[in-house]
Amino acid sequence: MKKRTRVAHPPEVAVPPGNRPLIAPIYQSVKFTFDDVEETRKLWRGGRDGYWYSRLTNPTLRQLELTLADLQDRDACLLTASGVSAIAMPLLTLPKAGDHVVYFAEMYQPTRSLIRRVLGRFGVTSTMLSIEDLDGLGRLFESQPTRLFVFESPTNPVLKVADLERITALAQRHGVLTLLDNTLAGLHNHGGYAIDVFVHSLTKYASGHGDAMGGAILARRELIESMRADAGYLGRRSTRTRHS
Ligand SMILES: Cc1ncc(COP(=O)(O)O)c(C=O)c1O
């Protein structure tokens, strides 16, 4: 092998059996490989565990997904590149044209714009209410079939706290999916409420050091799997793995 080729194919240095790093190493490899093509095909068919391409997933992302799902008391997690993309993923994958989405005015501005401007272009209708108007929310659910209710607690930037007990009861009674941006509360809060989908910007409570960007979606497995299927076309998804 020529020396300049060797630079791209350095000698493999395996950690010997029974010996391991105390802290999990961060995988920066984009691609993962197998000894033969049949094993790659098996992975694509969901017939074996493994990794293929880091936009889809890698051991570092997988470890974070398992940790965050556990902290938020949900079955599964899908990581995204930012908090905004964690919000965009369920908004773009759960409702379809003709569905109705309800949200509170007291919420992160890009979320409101995404619902009103972007989903509106694709034929999703929406209604905005005040976080104080839970009687109005009940009347709206009563009068108009609603696919998704989107809210935050505490809210950014005005720090209002939503009545989660009452909101989840109303949503369950009317068969409405709930999406809570739980960024400001943290992953250790609100897991006991009947929230269908949590989203987090990982730059805030989860990280807090201003040195890493990321987002997380946490929900029961079937909802995460339905989002994974579309998320591949939106820039990030995790491949199906046996331990997912
Ligand atoms: C409540 C809330 N949700 C979502 C976001 C967006 O997160 P990111 O900046 O990671 O895209 C923010 C960012 O300020 C936020 O405060």
PDB file of C-alpha atoms and ligand atoms in Angstrom:
ATOM      1  CA  MET A   1       0.000   0.000   0.000  1.00  0.00           C
ATOM      2  CA  LYS A   2       1.355   3.417  -0.928  1.00  0.00           C
ATOM      3  CA  LYS A   3       2.027   5.679   2.055  1.00  0.00           C
ATOM      4  CA  ARG A   4      -0.563   8.216   0.994  1.00  0.00           C
ATOM      5  CA  THR A   5      -3.162   5.409   0.705  1.00  0.00           C
ATOM      6  CA  ARG A   6      -2.153   4.116   4.155  1.00  0.00           C
ATOM      7  CA  VAL A   7      -3.170   7.477   5.652  1.00  0.00           C
ATOM      8  CA  ALA A   8      -6.795   6.736   4.682  1.00  0.00           C
ATOM      9  CA  HIS A   9      -6.519   3.095   5.832  1.00  0.00           C
ATOM     10  CA  PRO A  10      -4.536   3.147   9.081  1.00  0.00           C
ATOM     11  CA  PRO A  11      -3.727  -0.108  10.905  1.00  0.00           C
ATOM     12  CA  GLU A  12      -6.642  -1.450  12.926  1.00  0.00           C
ATOM     13  CA  VAL A  13      -6.121  -1.235  16.685  1.00  0.00           C
ATOM     14  CA  ALA A  14      -8.661  -3.397  18.493  1.00  0.00           C
ATOM     15  CA  VAL A  15      -9.187  -3.284  22.254  1.00  0.00           C
ATOM     16  CA  PRO A  16      -8.319  -6.808  23.518  1.00  0.00           C
ATOM     17  CA  PRO A  17     -11.161  -9.037  24.830  1.00  0.00           C
ATOM     18  CA  GLY A  18     -11.977  -8.379  28.485  1.00  0.00           C
ATOM     19  CA  ASN A  19     -10.479  -4.892  28.302  1.00  0.00           C
ATOM     20  CA  ARG A  20     -12.705  -1.840  27.705  1.00  0.00           C
ATOM     21  CA  PRO A  21     -12.680   1.959  27.984  1.00  0.00           C
ATOM     22  CA  LEU A  22     -14.198   3.096  31.261  1.00  0.00           C
ATOM     23  CA  ILE A  23     -16.163   5.881  29.524  1.00  0.00           C
ATOM     24  CA  ALA A  24     -17.858   5.027  26.219  1.00  0.00           C
ATOM     25  CA  PRO A  25     -15.822   6.460  23.331  1.00  0.00           C
ATOM     26  CA  ILE A  26     -17.526   8.963  21.037  1.00  0.00           C
ATOM     27  CA  TYR A  27     -17.962   7.489  17.554  1.00  0.00           C
ATOM     28  CA  GLN A  28     -17.038   9.984  14.882  1.00  0.00           C
ATOM     29  CA  SER A  29     -17.058   7.472  12.006  1.00  0.00           C
ATOM     30  CA  VAL A  30     -19.604   8.216   9.321  1.00  0.00           C
ATOM     31  CA  LYS A  31     -19.649   4.733   7.789  1.00  0.00           C
ATOM     32  CA  PHE A  32     -19.655   1.274   9.334  1.00  0.00           C
ATOM     33  CA  THR A  33     -18.786  -1.827   7.361  1.00  0.00           C
ATOM     34  CA  PHE A  34     -19.248  -5.615   7.455  1.00  0.00           C
ATOM     35  CA  ASP A  35     -17.042  -8.458   6.288  1.00  0.00           C
ATOM     36  CA  ASP A  36     -19.371  -9.259   3.398  1.00  0.00           C
ATOM     37  CA  VAL A  37     -22.249  -7.707   1.500  1.00  0.00           C
ATOM     38  CA  GLU A  38     -24.781 -10.295   2.691  1.00  0.00           C
ATOM     39  CA  GLU A  39     -24.371  -9.046   6.285  1.00  0.00           C
ATOM     40  CA  THR A  40     -25.080  -5.489   5.093  1.00  0.00           C
ATOM     41  CA  ARG A  41     -28.225  -6.683   3.335  1.00  0.00           C
ATOM     42  CA  LYS A  42     -29.276  -8.526   6.481  1.00  0.00           C
ATOM     43  CA  LEU A  43     -28.993  -5.273   8.458  1.00  0.00           C
ATOM     44  CA  TRP A  44     -31.145  -3.456   5.897  1.00  0.00           C
ATOM     45  CA  ARG A  45     -33.791  -6.184   6.228  1.00  0.00           C
ATOM     46  CA  GLY A  46     -33.740  -5.849  10.025  1.00  0.00           C
ATOM     47  CA  GLY A  47     -32.278  -9.367  10.342  1.00  0.00           C
ATOM     48  CA  ARG A  48     -29.296  -8.412  12.503  1.00  0.00           C
ATOM     49  CA  ASP A  49     -28.010  -5.693  14.812  1.00  0.00           C
ATOM     50  CA  GLY A  50     -25.432  -3.247  13.584  1.00  0.00           C
ATOM     51  CA  TYR A  51     -24.638   0.154  12.198  1.00  0.00           C
ATOM     52  CA  TRP A  52     -24.340   1.486   8.672  1.00  0.00           C
ATOM     53  CA  TYR A  53     -24.278   5.288   8.398  1.00  0.00           C
ATOM     54  CA  SER A  54     -24.133   7.839  11.218  1.00  0.00           C
ATOM     55  CA  ARG A  55     -26.919  10.055   9.865  1.00  0.00           C
ATOM     56  CA  LEU A  56     -29.098   7.022  10.579  1.00  0.00           C
ATOM     57  CA  THR A  57     -27.531   6.061  13.881  1.00  0.00           C
ATOM     58  CA  ASN A  58     -24.276   4.993  15.564  1.00  0.00           C
ATOM     59  CA  PRO A  59     -23.411   3.618  19.021  1.00  0.00           C
ATOM     60  CA  THR A  60     -22.963   7.101  20.509  1.00  0.00           C
ATOM     61  CA  LEU A  61     -26.394   8.284  19.340  1.00  0.00           C
ATOM     62  CA  ARG A  62     -27.965   4.978  20.339  1.00  0.00           C
ATOM     63  CA  GLN A  63     -26.529   5.233  23.853  1.00  0.00           C
ATOM     64  CA  LEU A  64     -27.931   8.745  24.243  1.00  0.00           C
ATOM     65  CA  GLU A  65     -31.363   7.651  22.926  1.00  0.00           C
ATOM     66  CA  LEU A  66     -31.548   4.799  25.452  1.00  0.00           C
ATOM     67  CA  THR A  67     -30.451   7.088  28.300  1.00  0.00           C
ATOM     68  CA  LEU A  68     -32.931   9.867  27.464  1.00  0.00           C
ATOM     69  CA  ALA A  69     -35.866   7.458  26.980  1.00  0.00           C
ATOM     70  CA  ASP A  70     -35.154   6.050  30.421  1.00  0.00           C
ATOM     71  CA  LEU A  71     -34.953   9.531  32.012  1.00  0.00           C
ATOM     72  CA  GLN A  72     -38.259  10.636  30.431  1.00  0.00           C
ATOM     73  CA  ASP A  73     -39.988   7.304  31.285  1.00  0.00           C
ATOM     74  CA  ARG A  74     -40.850   6.483  27.674  1.00  0.00           C
ATOM     75  CA  ASP A  75     -40.108   3.368  25.562  1.00  0.00           C
ATOM     76  CA  ALA A  76     -38.178   4.984  22.793  1.00  0.00           C
ATOM     77  CA  CYS A  77     -36.289   8.072  21.645  1.00  0.00           C
ATOM     78  CA  LEU A  78     -35.379   9.546  18.279  1.00  0.00           C
ATOM     79  CA  LEU A  79     -32.501  12.042  18.302  1.00  0.00           C
ATOM     80  CA  THR A  80     -32.405  14.990  15.941  1.00  0.00           C
ATOM     81  CA  ALA A  81     -29.839  17.625  15.025  1.00  0.00           C
ATOM     82  CA  SER A  82     -31.531  20.423  17.027  1.00  0.00           C
ATOM     83  CA  GLY A  83     -34.538  21.169  19.219  1.00  0.00           C
ATOM     84  CA  VAL A  84     -36.351  22.778  16.312  1.00  0.00           C
ATOM     85  CA  SER A  85     -35.935  19.644  14.210  1.00  0.00           C
ATOM     86  CA  ALA A  86     -37.244  17.573  17.166  1.00  0.00           C
ATOM     87  CA  ILE A  87     -40.390  19.726  17.020  1.00  0.00           C
ATOM     88  CA  ALA A  88     -40.580  19.636  13.210  1.00  0.00           C
ATOM     89  CA  MET A  89     -40.354  15.843  12.967  1.00  0.00           C
ATOM     90  CA  PRO A  90     -43.636  14.971  14.763  1.00  0.00           C
ATOM     91  CA  LEU A  91     -45.367  18.025  13.278  1.00  0.00           C
ATOM     92  CA  LEU A  92     -44.457  16.896   9.764  1.00  0.00           C
ATOM     93  CA  THR A  93     -45.132  13.207  10.288  1.00  0.00           C
ATOM     94  CA  LEU A  94     -48.202  12.898  12.569  1.00  0.00           C
ATOM     95  CA  PRO A  95     -50.868  15.176  10.972  1.00  0.00           C
ATOM     96  CA  LYS A  96     -51.963  14.907   7.361  1.00  0.00           C
ATOM     97  CA  ALA A  97     -53.803  17.307   5.020  1.00  0.00           C
ATOM     98  CA  GLY A  98     -57.251  18.095   6.424  1.00  0.00           C
ATOM     99  CA  ASP A  99     -56.256  17.382  10.049  1.00  0.00           C
ATOM    100  CA  HIS A 100     -56.665  20.019  12.748  1.00  0.00           C
ATOM    101  CA  VAL A 101     -53.870  21.033  15.179  1.00  0.00           C
ATOM    102  CA  VAL A 102     -54.397  23.141  18.330  1.00  0.00           C
ATOM    103  CA  TYR A 103     -51.619  25.031  20.140  1.00  0.00           C
ATOM    104  CA  PHE A 104     -51.126  27.691  22.798  1.00  0.00           C
ATOM    105  CA  ALA A 105     -50.026  31.265  22.063  1.00  0.00           C
ATOM    106  CA  GLU A 106     -47.537  31.069  24.939  1.00  0.00           C
ATOM    107  CA  MET A 107     -44.951  29.015  23.119  1.00  0.00           C
ATOM    108  CA  TYR A 108     -41.560  29.164  21.398  1.00  0.00           C
ATOM    109  CA  GLN A 109     -42.126  31.345  18.319  1.00  0.00           C
ATOM    110  CA  PRO A 110     -40.634  28.973  15.669  1.00  0.00           C
ATOM    111  CA  THR A 111     -43.056  26.238  16.815  1.00  0.00           C
ATOM    112  CA  ARG A 112     -46.030  28.551  16.278  1.00  0.00           C
ATOM    113  CA  SER A 113     -44.725  29.582  12.838  1.00  0.00           C
ATOM    114  CA  LEU A 114     -44.097  25.985  11.851  1.00  0.00           C
ATOM    115  CA  ILE A 115     -47.681  25.062  12.677  1.00  0.00           C
ATOM    116  CA  ARG A 116     -49.313  28.105  11.136  1.00  0.00           C
ATOM    117  CA  ARG A 117     -47.111  28.803   8.109  1.00  0.00           C
ATOM    118  CA  VAL A 118     -45.544  25.480   7.143  1.00  0.00           C
ATOM    119  CA  LEU A 119     -48.298  23.003   8.066  1.00  0.00           C
ATOM    120  CA  GLY A 120     -50.857  25.518   6.764  1.00  0.00           C
ATOM    121  CA  ARG A 121     -49.250  25.257   3.298  1.00  0.00           C
ATOM    122  CA  PHE A 122     -49.865  21.511   3.350  1.00  0.00           C
ATOM    123  CA  GLY A 123     -53.544  21.771   4.221  1.00  0.00           C
ATOM    124  CA  VAL A 124     -53.332  21.236   7.991  1.00  0.00           C
ATOM    125  CA  THR A 125     -55.684  23.645   9.793  1.00  0.00           C
ATOM    126  CA  SER A 126     -54.841  25.071  13.209  1.00  0.00           C
ATOM    127  CA  THR A 127     -56.287  27.047  16.106  1.00  0.00           C
ATOM    128  CA  MET A 128     -54.287  29.044  18.668  1.00  0.00           C
ATOM    129  CA  LEU A 129     -55.611  29.495  22.220  1.00  0.00           C
ATOM    130  CA  SER A 130     -54.253  31.008  25.428  1.00  0.00           C
ATOM    131  CA  ILE A 131     -52.697  28.713  28.033  1.00  0.00           C
ATOM    132  CA  GLU A 132     -55.225  30.260  30.488  1.00  0.00           C
ATOM    133  CA  ASP A 133     -58.233  29.231  28.367  1.00  0.00           C
ATOM    134  CA  LEU A 134     -58.784  25.567  29.223  1.00  0.00           C
ATOM    135  CA  ASP A 135     -62.574  25.998  29.069  1.00  0.00           C
ATOM    136  CA  GLY A 136     -62.070  27.158  25.467  1.00  0.00           C
ATOM    137  CA  LEU A 137     -59.827  24.134  24.828  1.00  0.00           C
ATOM    138  CA  GLY A 138     -62.573  21.794  26.069  1.00  0.00           C
ATOM    139  CA  ARG A 139     -65.175  23.505  23.845  1.00  0.00           C
ATOM    140  CA  LEU A 140     -62.853  23.336  20.837  1.00  0.00           C
ATOM    141  CA  PHE A 141     -62.113  19.613  21.268  1.00  0.00           C
ATOM    142  CA  GLU A 142     -65.884  19.077  21.653  1.00  0.00           C
ATOM    143  CA  SER A 143     -66.752  20.942  18.464  1.00  0.00           C
ATOM    144  CA  GLN A 144     -63.861  20.119  16.115  1.00  0.00           C
ATOM    145  CA  PRO A 145     -62.096  16.766  15.653  1.00  0.00           C
ATOM    146  CA  THR A 146     -58.425  17.418  16.433  1.00  0.00           C
ATOM    147  CA  ARG A 147     -55.416  15.261  15.590  1.00  0.00           C
ATOM    148  CA  LEU A 148     -52.734  16.959  17.682  1.00  0.00           C
ATOM    149  CA  PHE A 149     -52.431  19.383  20.591  1.00  0.00           C
ATOM    150  CA  VAL A 150     -49.035  21.113  20.912  1.00  0.00           C
ATOM    151  CA  PHE A 151     -47.875  22.968  24.020  1.00  0.00           C
ATOM    152  CA  GLU A 152     -44.981  23.808  26.345  1.00  0.00           C
ATOM    153  CA  SER A 153     -44.585  23.847  30.106  1.00  0.00           C
ATOM    154  CA  PRO A 154     -42.980  25.948  31.457  1.00  0.00           C
ATOM    155  CA  THR A 155     -43.260  28.130  28.373  1.00  0.00           C
ATOM    156  CA  ASN A 156     -40.437  30.014  26.701  1.00  0.00           C
ATOM    157  CA  PRO A 157     -40.029  32.949  27.139  1.00  0.00           C
ATOM    158  CA  VAL A 158     -42.858  33.892  29.561  1.00  0.00           C
ATOM    159  CA  LEU A 159     -42.514  30.873  31.918  1.00  0.00           C
ATOM    160  CA  LYS A 160     -46.212  30.000  32.296  1.00  0.00           C
ATOM    161  CA  VAL A 161     -47.025  26.582  33.698  1.00  0.00           C
ATOM    162  CA  ALA A 162     -49.715  24.499  31.967  1.00  0.00           C
ATOM    163  CA  ASP A 163     -52.317  22.464  33.878  1.00  0.00           C
ATOM    164  CA  LEU A 164     -51.084  19.088  32.629  1.00  0.00           C
ATOM    165  CA  GLU A 165     -53.640  17.096  34.607  1.00  0.00           C
ATOM    166  CA  ARG A 166     -56.582  18.871  33.014  1.00  0.00           C
ATOM    167  CA  ILE A 167     -55.078  19.092  29.519  1.00  0.00           C
ATOM    168  CA  THR A 168     -54.199  15.378  29.319  1.00  0.00           C
ATOM    169  CA  ALA A 169     -57.668  14.415  30.641  1.00  0.00           C
ATOM    170  CA  LEU A 170     -59.341  16.596  27.976  1.00  0.00           C
ATOM    171  CA  ALA A 171     -57.104  15.232  25.206  1.00  0.00           C
ATOM    172  CA  GLN A 172     -57.711  11.616  26.226  1.00  0.00           C
ATOM    173  CA  ARG A 173     -61.476  12.158  26.383  1.00  0.00           C
ATOM    174  CA  HIS A 174     -61.468  13.469  22.809  1.00  0.00           C
ATOM    175  CA  GLY A 175     -58.817  11.148  21.317  1.00  0.00           C
ATOM    176  CA  VAL A 176     -56.334  13.971  20.669  1.00  0.00           C
ATOM    177  CA  LEU A 177     -52.576  13.239  20.546  1.00  0.00           C
ATOM    178  CA  THR A 178     -50.535  15.493  22.858  1.00  0.00           C
ATOM    179  CA  LEU A 179     -47.079  16.882  22.057  1.00  0.00           C
ATOM    180  CA  LEU A 180     -45.298  18.614  24.943  1.00  0.00           C
ATOM    181  CA  ASP A 181     -42.114  20.635  24.441  1.00  0.00           C
ATOM    182  CA  ASN A 182     -40.601  19.711  27.809  1.00  0.00           C
ATOM    183  CA  THR A 183     -37.299  21.540  27.254  1.00  0.00           C
ATOM    184  CA  LEU A 184     -37.560  23.935  30.185  1.00  0.00           C
ATOM    185  CA  ALA A 185     -38.914  21.336  32.623  1.00  0.00           C
ATOM    186  CA  GLY A 186     -36.135  18.787  31.939  1.00  0.00           C
ATOM    187  CA  LEU A 187     -36.171  15.075  31.136  1.00  0.00           C
ATOM    188  CA  HIS A 188     -36.748  14.123  34.782  1.00  0.00           C
ATOM    189  CA  ASN A 189     -40.137  15.871  34.894  1.00  0.00           C
ATOM    190  CA  HIS A 190     -43.649  15.112  33.599  1.00  0.00           C
ATOM    191  CA  GLY A 191     -42.999  11.456  32.651  1.00  0.00           C
ATOM    192  CA  GLY A 192     -45.946  10.389  34.828  1.00  0.00           C
ATOM    193  CA  TYR A 193     -48.482  12.374  32.760  1.00  0.00           C
ATOM    194  CA  ALA A 194     -50.342  10.842  29.808  1.00  0.00           C
ATOM    195  CA  ILE A 195     -48.361  12.823  27.229  1.00  0.00           C
ATOM    196  CA  ASP A 196     -48.023  11.043  23.878  1.00  0.00           C
ATOM    197  CA  VAL A 197     -44.894  12.793  22.571  1.00  0.00           C
ATOM    198  CA  PHE A 198     -42.230  14.765  24.427  1.00  0.00           C
ATOM    199  CA  VAL A 199     -39.707  16.917  22.592  1.00  0.00           C
ATOM    200  CA  HIS A 200     -36.569  18.566  23.988  1.00  0.00           C
ATOM    201  CA  SER A 201     -33.942  21.002  22.846  1.00  0.00           C
ATOM    202  CA  LEU A 202     -30.831  19.404  24.356  1.00  0.00           C
ATOM    203  CA  THR A 203     -29.009  22.741  24.636  1.00  0.00           C
ATOM    204  CA  LYS A 204     -31.074  23.840  27.643  1.00  0.00           C
ATOM    205  CA  TYR A 205     -31.809  21.757  30.760  1.00  0.00           C
ATOM    206  CA  ALA A 206     -30.363  18.535  29.277  1.00  0.00           C
ATOM    207  CA  SER A 207     -26.931  20.001  28.520  1.00  0.00           C
ATOM    208  CA  GLY A 208     -26.834  23.560  29.748  1.00  0.00           C
ATOM    209  CA  HIS A 209     -23.227  24.272  28.871  1.00  0.00           C
ATOM    210  CA  GLY A 210     -23.874  25.900  25.494  1.00  0.00           C
ATOM    211  CA  ASP A 211     -21.428  23.482  23.867  1.00  0.00           C
ATOM    212  CA  ALA A 212     -23.644  20.943  22.087  1.00  0.00           C
ATOM    213  CA  MET A 213     -26.713  21.153  19.861  1.00  0.00           C
ATOM    214  CA  GLY A 214     -29.310  18.435  19.599  1.00  0.00           C
ATOM    215  CA  GLY A 215     -32.925  17.497  19.961  1.00  0.00           C
ATOM    216  CA  ALA A 216     -34.838  14.492  21.233  1.00  0.00           C
ATOM    217  CA  ILE A 217     -38.302  13.056  20.631  1.00  0.00           C
ATOM    218  CA  LEU A 218     -39.573  10.620  23.260  1.00  0.00           C
ATOM    219  CA  ALA A 219     -42.711   8.542  22.990  1.00  0.00           C
ATOM    220  CA  ARG A 220     -44.128   5.032  23.050  1.00  0.00           C
ATOM    221  CA  ARG A 221     -42.371   2.750  20.573  1.00  0.00           C
ATOM    222  CA  GLU A 222     -45.102   2.640  17.926  1.00  0.00           C
ATOM    223  CA  LEU A 223     -45.181   6.442  17.604  1.00  0.00           C
ATOM    224  CA  ILE A 224     -41.388   6.695  17.419  1.00  0.00           C
ATOM    225  CA  GLU A 225     -41.317   3.961  14.756  1.00  0.00           C
ATOM    226  CA  SER A 226     -43.938   5.788  12.681  1.00  0.00           C
ATOM    227  CA  MET A 227     -41.767   8.929  12.859  1.00  0.00           C
ATOM    228  CA  ARG A 228     -38.530   7.032  12.079  1.00  0.00           C
ATOM    229  CA  ALA A 229     -39.961   5.852   8.806  1.00  0.00           C
ATOM    230  CA  ASP A 230     -40.412   9.433   7.538  1.00  0.00           C
ATOM    231  CA  ALA A 231     -37.477  10.914   9.430  1.00  0.00           C
ATOM    232  CA  GLY A 232     -35.036   9.244   7.034  1.00  0.00           C
ATOM    233  CA  TYR A 233     -36.174  11.691   4.369  1.00  0.00           C
ATOM    234  CA  LEU A 234     -35.999  14.681   6.701  1.00  0.00           C
ATOM    235  CA  GLY A 235     -32.340  14.282   7.572  1.00  0.00           C
ATOM    236  CA  ARG A 236     -32.156  12.012  10.557  1.00  0.00           C
ATOM    237  CA  ARG A 237     -33.474   8.675  11.629  1.00  0.00           C
ATOM    238  CA  SER A 238     -32.231   5.638  13.483  1.00  0.00           C
ATOM    239  CA  THR A 239     -32.168   2.289  11.749  1.00  0.00           C
ATOM    240  CA  ARG A 240     -34.306  -0.411  13.236  1.00  0.00           C
ATOM    241  CA  THR A 241     -32.189  -2.319  15.737  1.00  0.00           C
ATOM    242  CA  ARG A 242     -33.159  -5.269  17.826  1.00  0.00           C
ATOM    243  CA  HIS A 243     -32.570  -3.417  21.066  1.00  0.00           C
ATOM    244  CA  SER A 244     -34.479  -0.292  19.959  1.00  0.00           C
TER     245      SER A 244
HETATM  246  C1  LIG B   1     -38.689  25.699  24.580  1.00  0.00           C
HETATM  247  C2  LIG B   1     -37.773  25.572  23.404  1.00  0.00           C
HETATM  248  N1  LIG B   1     -38.013  24.654  22.474  1.00  0.00           N
HETATM  249  C3  LIG B   1     -37.227  24.507  21.402  1.00  0.00           C
HETATM  250  C4  LIG B   1     -36.138  25.317  21.206  1.00  0.00           C
HETATM  251  C5  LIG B   1     -35.298  25.149  19.965  1.00  0.00           C
HETATM  252  O1  LIG B   1     -34.150  24.422  20.236  1.00  0.00           O
HETATM  253  P1  LIG B   1     -32.813  24.488  19.340  1.00  0.00           P
HETATM  254  O2  LIG B   1     -32.265  25.855  19.504  1.00  0.00           O
HETATM  255  O3  LIG B   1     -31.959  23.397  19.922  1.00  0.00           O
HETATM  256  O4  LIG B   1     -33.214  24.203  17.921  1.00  0.00           O
HETATM  257  C6  LIG B   1     -35.814  26.290  22.142  1.00  0.00           C
HETATM  258  C7  LIG B   1     -34.627  27.155  21.931  1.00  0.00           C
HETATM  259  O5  LIG B   1     -34.483  28.215  22.482  1.00  0.00           O
HETATM  260  C8  LIG B   1     -36.658  26.426  23.272  1.00  0.00           C
HETATM  261  O6  LIG B   1     -36.413  27.348  24.202  1.00  0.00           O
END
